[in-house]
Coordinates of C-alpha atoms in Angstrom, one line a residue:
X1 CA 0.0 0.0 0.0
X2 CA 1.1 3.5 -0.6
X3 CA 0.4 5.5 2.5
X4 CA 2.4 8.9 2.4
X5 CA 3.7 9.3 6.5
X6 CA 1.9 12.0 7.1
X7 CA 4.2 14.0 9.5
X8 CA 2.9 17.5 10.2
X9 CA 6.0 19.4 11.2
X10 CA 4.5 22.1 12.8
X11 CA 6.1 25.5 12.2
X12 CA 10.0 25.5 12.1
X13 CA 10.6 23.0 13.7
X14 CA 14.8 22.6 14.5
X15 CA 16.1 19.1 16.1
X16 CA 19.4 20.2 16.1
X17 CA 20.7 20.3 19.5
X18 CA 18.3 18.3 21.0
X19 CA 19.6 15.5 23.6
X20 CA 18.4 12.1 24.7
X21 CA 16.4 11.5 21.6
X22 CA 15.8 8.0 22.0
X23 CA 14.0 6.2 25.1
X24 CA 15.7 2.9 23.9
X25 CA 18.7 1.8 26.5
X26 CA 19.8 -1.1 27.6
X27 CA 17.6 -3.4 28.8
X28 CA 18.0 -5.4 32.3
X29 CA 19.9 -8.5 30.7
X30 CA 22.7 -6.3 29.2
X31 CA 21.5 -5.9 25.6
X32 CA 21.8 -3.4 23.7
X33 CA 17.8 -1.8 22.6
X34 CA 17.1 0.1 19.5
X35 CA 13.8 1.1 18.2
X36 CA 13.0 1.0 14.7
X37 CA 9.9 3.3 13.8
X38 CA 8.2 2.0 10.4
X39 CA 5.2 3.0 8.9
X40 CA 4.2 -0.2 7.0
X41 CA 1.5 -1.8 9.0
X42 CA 1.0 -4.9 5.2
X43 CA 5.6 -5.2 6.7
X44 CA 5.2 -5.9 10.2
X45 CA 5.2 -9.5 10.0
X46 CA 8.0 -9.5 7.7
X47 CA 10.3 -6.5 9.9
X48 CA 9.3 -9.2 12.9
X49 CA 11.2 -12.4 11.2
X50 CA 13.7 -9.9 10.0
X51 CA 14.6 -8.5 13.3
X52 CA 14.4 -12.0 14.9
X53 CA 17.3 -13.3 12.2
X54 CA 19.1 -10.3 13.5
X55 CA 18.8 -10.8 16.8
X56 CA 19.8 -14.4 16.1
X57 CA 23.2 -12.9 14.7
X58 CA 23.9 -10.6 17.1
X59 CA 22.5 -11.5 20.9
X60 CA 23.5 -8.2 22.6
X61 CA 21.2 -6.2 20.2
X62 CA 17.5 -6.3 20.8
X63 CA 15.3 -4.8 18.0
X64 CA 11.8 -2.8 18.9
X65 CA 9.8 -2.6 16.6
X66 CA 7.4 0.1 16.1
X67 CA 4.3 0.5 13.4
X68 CA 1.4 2.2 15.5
X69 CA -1.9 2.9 13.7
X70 CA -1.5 6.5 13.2
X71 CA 2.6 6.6 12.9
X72 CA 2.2 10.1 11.8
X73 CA 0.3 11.4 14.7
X74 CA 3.1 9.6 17.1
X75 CA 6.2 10.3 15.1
X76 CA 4.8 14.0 15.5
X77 CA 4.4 13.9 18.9
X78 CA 7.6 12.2 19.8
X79 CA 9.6 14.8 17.9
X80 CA 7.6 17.2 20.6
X81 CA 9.2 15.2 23.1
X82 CA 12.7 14.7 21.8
X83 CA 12.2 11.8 21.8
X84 CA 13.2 10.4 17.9
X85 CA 13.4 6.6 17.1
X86 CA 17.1 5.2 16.5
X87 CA 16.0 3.9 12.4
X88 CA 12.9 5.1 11.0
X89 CA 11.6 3.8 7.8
X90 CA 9.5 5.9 5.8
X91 CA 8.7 6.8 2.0
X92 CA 10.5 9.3 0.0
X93 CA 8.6 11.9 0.2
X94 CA 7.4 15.6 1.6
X95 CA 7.7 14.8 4.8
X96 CA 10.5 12.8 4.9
X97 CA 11.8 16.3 3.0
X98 CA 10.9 18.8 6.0
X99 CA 12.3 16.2 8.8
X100 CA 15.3 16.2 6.6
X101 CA 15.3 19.9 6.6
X102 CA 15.2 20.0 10.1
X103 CA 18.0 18.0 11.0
X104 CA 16.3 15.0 12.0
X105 CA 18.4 12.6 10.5
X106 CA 22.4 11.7 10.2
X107 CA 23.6 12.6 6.5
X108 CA 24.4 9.3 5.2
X109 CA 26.0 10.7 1.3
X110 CA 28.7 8.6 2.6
X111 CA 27.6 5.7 3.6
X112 CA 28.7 2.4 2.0
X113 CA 25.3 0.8 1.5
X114 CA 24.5 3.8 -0.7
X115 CA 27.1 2.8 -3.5
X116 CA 24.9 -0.2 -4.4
X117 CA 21.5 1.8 -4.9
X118 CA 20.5 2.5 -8.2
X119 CA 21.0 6.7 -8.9
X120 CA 17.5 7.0 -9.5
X121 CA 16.2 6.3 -6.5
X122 CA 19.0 8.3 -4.6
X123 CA 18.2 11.2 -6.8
X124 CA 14.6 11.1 -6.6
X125 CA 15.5 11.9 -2.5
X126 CA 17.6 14.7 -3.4
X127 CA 15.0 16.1 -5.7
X128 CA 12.0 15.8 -2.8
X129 CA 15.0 17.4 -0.2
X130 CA 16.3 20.1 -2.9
X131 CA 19.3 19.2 -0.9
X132 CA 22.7 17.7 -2.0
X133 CA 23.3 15.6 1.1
X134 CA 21.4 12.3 1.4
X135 CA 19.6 11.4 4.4
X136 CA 18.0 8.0 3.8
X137 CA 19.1 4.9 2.2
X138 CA 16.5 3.9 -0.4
X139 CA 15.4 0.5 0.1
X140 CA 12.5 -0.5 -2.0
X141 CA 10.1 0.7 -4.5
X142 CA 6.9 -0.1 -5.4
X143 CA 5.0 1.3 -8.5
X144 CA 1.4 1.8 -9.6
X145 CA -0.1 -0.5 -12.5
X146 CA -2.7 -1.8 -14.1
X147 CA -3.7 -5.4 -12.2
X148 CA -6.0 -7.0 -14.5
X149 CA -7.2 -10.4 -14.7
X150 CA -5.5 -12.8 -17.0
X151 CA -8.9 -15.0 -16.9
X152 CA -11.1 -12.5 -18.0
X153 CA -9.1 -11.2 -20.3
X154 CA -8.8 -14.5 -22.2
X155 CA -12.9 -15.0 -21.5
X156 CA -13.2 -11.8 -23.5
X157 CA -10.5 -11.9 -26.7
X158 CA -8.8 -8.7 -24.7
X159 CA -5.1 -7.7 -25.6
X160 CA -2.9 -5.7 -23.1
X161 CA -3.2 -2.3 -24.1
X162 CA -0.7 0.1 -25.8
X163 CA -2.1 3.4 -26.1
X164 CA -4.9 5.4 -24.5
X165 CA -7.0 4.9 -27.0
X166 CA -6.7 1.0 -26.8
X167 CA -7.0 1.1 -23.0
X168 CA -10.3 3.0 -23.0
X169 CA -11.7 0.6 -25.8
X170 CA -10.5 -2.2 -23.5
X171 CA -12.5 -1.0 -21.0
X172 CA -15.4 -0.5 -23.7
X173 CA -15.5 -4.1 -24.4
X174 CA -15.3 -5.1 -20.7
X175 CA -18.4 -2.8 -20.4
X176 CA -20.4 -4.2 -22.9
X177 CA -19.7 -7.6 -21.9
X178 CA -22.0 -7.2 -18.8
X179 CA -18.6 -6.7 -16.6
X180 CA -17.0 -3.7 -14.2
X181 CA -13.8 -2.6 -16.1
X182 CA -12.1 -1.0 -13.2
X183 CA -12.5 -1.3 -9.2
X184 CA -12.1 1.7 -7.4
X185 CA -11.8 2.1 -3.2
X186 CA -12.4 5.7 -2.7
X187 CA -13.9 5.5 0.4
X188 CA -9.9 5.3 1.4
X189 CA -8.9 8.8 -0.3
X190 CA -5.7 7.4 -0.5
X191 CA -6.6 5.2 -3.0
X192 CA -7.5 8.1 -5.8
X193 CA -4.1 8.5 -5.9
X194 CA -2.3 5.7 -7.3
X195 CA -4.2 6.3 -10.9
X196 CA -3.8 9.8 -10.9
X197 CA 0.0 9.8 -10.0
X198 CA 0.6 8.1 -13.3
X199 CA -1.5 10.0 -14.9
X200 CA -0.5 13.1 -13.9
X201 CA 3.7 12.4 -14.2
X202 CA 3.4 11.4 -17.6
X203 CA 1.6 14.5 -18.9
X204 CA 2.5 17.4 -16.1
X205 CA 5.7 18.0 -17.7
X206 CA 9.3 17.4 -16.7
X207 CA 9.6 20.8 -14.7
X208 CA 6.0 21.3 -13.4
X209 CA 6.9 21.3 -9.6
X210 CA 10.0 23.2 -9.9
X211 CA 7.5 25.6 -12.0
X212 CA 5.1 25.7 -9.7
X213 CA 7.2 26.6 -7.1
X214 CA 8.5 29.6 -9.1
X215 CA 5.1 31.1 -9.5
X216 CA 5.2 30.2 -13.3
X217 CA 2.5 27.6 -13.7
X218 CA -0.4 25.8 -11.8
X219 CA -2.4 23.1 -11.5
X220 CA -5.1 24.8 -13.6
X221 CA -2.5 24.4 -16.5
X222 CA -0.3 21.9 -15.2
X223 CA -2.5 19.0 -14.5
X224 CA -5.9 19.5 -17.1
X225 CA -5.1 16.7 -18.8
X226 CA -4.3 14.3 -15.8
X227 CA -8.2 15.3 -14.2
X228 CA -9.6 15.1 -18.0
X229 CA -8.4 11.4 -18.2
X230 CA -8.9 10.3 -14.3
X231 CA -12.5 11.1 -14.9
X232 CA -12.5 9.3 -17.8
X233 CA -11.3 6.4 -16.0
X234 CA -13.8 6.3 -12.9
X235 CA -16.4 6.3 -15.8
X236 CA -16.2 2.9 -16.3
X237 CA -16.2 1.7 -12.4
X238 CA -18.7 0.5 -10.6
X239 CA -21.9 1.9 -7.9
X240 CA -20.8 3.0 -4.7
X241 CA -17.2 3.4 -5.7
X242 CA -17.0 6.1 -3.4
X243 CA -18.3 3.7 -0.9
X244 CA -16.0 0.7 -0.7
X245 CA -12.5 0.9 0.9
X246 CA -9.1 -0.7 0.1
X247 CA -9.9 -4.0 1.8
X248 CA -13.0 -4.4 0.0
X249 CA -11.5 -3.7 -3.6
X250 CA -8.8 -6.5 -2.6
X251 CA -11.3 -8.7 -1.9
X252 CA -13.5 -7.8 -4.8
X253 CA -10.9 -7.9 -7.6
X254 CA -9.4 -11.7 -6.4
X255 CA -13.3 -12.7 -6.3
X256 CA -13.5 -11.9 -9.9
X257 CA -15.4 -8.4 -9.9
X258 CA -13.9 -6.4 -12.3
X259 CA -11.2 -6.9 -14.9
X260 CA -8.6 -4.8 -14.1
X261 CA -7.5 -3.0 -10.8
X262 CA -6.0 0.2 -10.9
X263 CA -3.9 -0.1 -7.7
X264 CA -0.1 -0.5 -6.5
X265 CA 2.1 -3.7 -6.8
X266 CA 1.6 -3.6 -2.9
X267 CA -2.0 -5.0 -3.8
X268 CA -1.2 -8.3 -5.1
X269 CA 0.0 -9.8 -1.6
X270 CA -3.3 -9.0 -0.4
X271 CA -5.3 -10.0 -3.6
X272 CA -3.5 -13.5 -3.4
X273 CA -4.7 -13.8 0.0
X274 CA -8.0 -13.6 -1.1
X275 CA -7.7 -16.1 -3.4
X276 CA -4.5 -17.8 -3.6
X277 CA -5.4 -18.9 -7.3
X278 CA -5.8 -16.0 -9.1
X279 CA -4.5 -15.8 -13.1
X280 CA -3.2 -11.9 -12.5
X281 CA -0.6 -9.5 -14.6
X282 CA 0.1 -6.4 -14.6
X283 CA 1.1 -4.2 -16.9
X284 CA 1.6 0.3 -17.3
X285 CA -0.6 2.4 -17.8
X286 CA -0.8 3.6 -21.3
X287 CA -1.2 7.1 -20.8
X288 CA -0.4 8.7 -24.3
X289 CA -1.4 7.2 -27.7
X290 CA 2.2 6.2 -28.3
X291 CA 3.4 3.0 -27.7
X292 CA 6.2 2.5 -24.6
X293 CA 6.0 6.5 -24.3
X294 CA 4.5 6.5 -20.8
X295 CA 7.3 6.2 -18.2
X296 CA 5.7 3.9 -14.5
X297 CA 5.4 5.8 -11.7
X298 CA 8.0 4.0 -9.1
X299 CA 9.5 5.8 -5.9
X300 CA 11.1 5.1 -3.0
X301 CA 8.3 3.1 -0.8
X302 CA 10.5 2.7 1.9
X303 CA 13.7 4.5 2.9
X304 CA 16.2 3.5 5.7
X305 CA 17.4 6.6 8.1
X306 CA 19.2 6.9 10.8
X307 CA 18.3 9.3 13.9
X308 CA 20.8 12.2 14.5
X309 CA 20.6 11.9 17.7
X310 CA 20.3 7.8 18.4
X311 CA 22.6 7.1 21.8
X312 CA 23.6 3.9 19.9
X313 CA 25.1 4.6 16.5
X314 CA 26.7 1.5 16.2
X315 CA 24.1 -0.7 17.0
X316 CA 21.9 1.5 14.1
X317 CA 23.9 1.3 11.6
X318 CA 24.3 -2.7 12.0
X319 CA 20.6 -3.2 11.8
X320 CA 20.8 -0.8 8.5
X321 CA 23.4 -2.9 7.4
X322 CA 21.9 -6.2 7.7
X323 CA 18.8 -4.5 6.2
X324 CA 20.3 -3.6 3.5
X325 CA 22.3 -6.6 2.7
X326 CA 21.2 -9.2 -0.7
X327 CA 19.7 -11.8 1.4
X328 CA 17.8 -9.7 3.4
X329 CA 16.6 -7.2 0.9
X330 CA 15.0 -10.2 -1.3
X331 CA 13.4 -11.8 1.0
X332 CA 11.9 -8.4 1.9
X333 CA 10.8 -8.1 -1.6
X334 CA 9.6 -11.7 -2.0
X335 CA 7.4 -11.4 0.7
X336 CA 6.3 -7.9 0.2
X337 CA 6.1 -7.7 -3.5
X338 CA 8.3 -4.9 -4.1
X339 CA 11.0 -4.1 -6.1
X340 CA 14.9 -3.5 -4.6
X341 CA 16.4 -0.2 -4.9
X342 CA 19.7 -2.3 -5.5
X343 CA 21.0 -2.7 -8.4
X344 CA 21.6 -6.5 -8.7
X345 CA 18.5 -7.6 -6.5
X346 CA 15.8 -8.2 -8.8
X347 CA 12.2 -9.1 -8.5
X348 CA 11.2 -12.4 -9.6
X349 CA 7.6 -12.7 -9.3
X350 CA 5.9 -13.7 -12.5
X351 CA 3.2 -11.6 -11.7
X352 CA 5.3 -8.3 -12.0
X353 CA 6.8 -9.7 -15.4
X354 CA 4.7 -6.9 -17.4
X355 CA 6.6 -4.3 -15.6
X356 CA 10.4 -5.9 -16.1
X357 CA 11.0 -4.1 -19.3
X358 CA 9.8 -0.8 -18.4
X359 CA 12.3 -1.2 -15.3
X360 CA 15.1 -2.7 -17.0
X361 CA 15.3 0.4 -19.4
X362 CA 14.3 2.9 -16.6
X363 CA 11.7 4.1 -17.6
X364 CA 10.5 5.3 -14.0
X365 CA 9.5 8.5 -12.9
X366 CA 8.9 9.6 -8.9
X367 CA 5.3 9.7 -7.6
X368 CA 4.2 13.3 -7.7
X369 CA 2.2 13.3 -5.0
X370 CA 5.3 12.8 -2.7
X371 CA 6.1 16.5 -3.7
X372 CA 2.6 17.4 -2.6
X373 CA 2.8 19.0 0.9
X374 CA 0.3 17.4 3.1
X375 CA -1.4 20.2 4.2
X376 CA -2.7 20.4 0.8
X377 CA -4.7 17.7 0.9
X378 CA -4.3 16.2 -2.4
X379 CA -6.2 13.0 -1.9
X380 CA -8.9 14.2 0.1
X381 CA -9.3 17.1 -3.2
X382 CA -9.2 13.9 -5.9
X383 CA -12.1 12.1 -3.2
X384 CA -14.6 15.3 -3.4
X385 CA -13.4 15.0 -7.3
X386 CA -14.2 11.2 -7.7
X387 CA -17.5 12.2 -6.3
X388 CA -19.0 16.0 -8.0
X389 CA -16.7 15.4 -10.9
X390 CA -16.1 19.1 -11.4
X391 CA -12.5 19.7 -12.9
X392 CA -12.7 23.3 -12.6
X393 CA -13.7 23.0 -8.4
X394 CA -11.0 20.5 -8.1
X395 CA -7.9 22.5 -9.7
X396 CA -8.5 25.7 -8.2
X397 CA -8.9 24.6 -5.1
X398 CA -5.6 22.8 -5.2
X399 CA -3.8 26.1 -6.3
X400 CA -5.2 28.2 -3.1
X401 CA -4.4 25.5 -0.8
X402 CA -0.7 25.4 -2.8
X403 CA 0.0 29.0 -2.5
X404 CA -1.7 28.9 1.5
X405 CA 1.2 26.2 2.2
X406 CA 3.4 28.3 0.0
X407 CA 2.8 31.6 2.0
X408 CA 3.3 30.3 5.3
X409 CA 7.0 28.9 4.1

């Protein structure tokens, strides 16, 4: 799932200086206690075999791990208190930019790990940051695609589409075969996103944010065509899209309920959950009428940073490291279906075969909506849009809540 943390850094907020950040020590039998702060609740399971293989190889460290219901709420608060995790993992995005910004975490442009990222995904960090320094090791990325049902599509004489235009007719045919052509969750506003990201990186322009933040463009001009076509798409959902919610489209799409599934690669987990049997692929969305133009929306999911101010450094960076290393990295991806920000750990899955190409020639592009500030609201303005359908509404008021954030900076 692609759940931005949603850390509200209130005002200007500076963590430099600040003392006793962590309330991990060492516990009564002499080991060593770190916490590590993620904000994954689908990775829990996996962090907990993970830390256990750690803790295996090294006895005097013991691993907490923390993924509470609201992480942004507590990560908040505990800045408040001075009172930082030793690793937090988060995505790549604006928030993970402000805490950077305010000293939060160690600058790790050095560190060894770093050398075996691909520069994409280390770029995309500096670009969210507009910093030169690095302050997370990217660790894996995930990417929005079409789902669709390999059954159905077979049932129906359907071919994977190219263009737009073939991908609209697609869902045409579905249609007028009596069946949904897309699932949609939007009773989660975070699920309006995933579509829209892809379509609104592939026709927003190279520039756009740097733009916008210049005063030179908006969203009125900037993202037309990416509302245009993500009303297009929830045309062809189903009733009560705005009433079902994440778990229910899971459910609903490995039952069989609509053809395709315009979601993240973090779905499929959960889909196969549902139903363990399931004929799926994936493949990008085709959001120009020219073939292999349309670059996948891929970021960094999950990023690996170490606290500034951790009382045990050492003990950090060794959990990092083992993190970080092959064996661990692909069993993290195995079991979480993403793909490694390493360059020789590859996904295997033969689900995620429609996406090897575009990721073997790198064709990727970061999610915008990591360079969204949260107090603009971005998903909760694409929820009210998935449900009045007024373009015009929708892109002005993401331009005054833009230049509110904008003003207050």
């Amino acid at each position: 799932m692609k759940k931005a943390l949603a850390v509200l850094v209130a005002g200007s907020l500076t963590l430099a200086g600040l003392s006793g950040c962590s309330s991990q020590g060492t516990s009564a039998d002499g080991k060593v206690k770190i916490e590590f702060f993620q904000y994954k609740p689908e990775a829990k399971g996996t962090f907990d075999k993970l830390i256990e293989k750690f803790e295996k190889e090294n006895p005097k460290i013991d691993v907490v791990q923390s993924n509470p219901p609201d992480a942004e709420t507590v990560l908040k608060t505990r800045m408040a208190k001075r009172d930082l995790p030793d690793v937090v993992a988060m995505g790549g995005n604006s928030s993970f930019s402000e805490l950077s910004h305010a000293g939060a975490f160690e600058d790790m442009s050095k560190d060894k790990n770093l050398k075996d990222i691909k520069p994409a995904y280390v770029q995309m960090l500096k670009d969210i940051t507009g910093l030169k320094e690095v302050y997370g090791i990217p660790y894996a990325a995930n990417a929005d695609a079409v789902i669709y049902n390999k059954t159905i599509f077979k049932e129906l004489g359907l071919e994977v589409p190219k263009t737009w235009d073939e991908f609209i007719s697609t869902a045409e045919k579905v249609k007028a075969a009596g069946k949904i052509p897309f699932y949609f969750t939007f009773k989660d506003a975070w699920t309006t996103l995933p579509s829209y990201n892809v379509l609104a990186a592939n026709t927003e322009g190279d520039s756009f944010f740097k733009d916008l933040n210049s005063g030179s463009t908006a969203f009125k001009n900037g993202h037309k065509e990416a509302v245009e076509k993500f009303l297009t798409l929830i045309n062809y959902g189903h009733k009560d899209q705005n009433g079902k919610a994440y778990n229910d489209g899971n459910t609903a799409f490995a039952k069989g309920d609509s053809a395709m599934y315009l979601q993240g690669i973090w779905a499929i987990p959960e889909i196969k959950k549902a139903n363990p049997n399931i004929d799926l692929g994936v493949f990008p969305y085709p959001v120009t009428n020219t073939p292999g133009e349309s670059k996948v929306v891929s970021g960094v999911d999950l990023l690996l940073a170490l606290s500034s101010n951790t009382k045990h450094k050492a003990e950090a960076e060794k959990w990092i490291n083992f993190l970080t290393s092959d064996a661990t990295a692909k069993e993290y991806l195995k079991e979480q279906n993403a793909f490694s920000a390493k360059n020789n750990v590859t996904q295997d899955d033969p689900s995620l075969e429609g996406l090897k190409e575009t990721f073997a020639k790198g064709a990727v592009t970061d999610f915008p909506d990591h360079y969204v500030p949260i107090a603009v609201g971005l998903e909760k303005q694409l929820q009210v849009l998935a449900m009045n359908k007024n373009a015009d509404q929708y892109l002005k008021k993401l331009d005054t809540e833009w230049n509110k954030v904008k003003d207050r900076k």
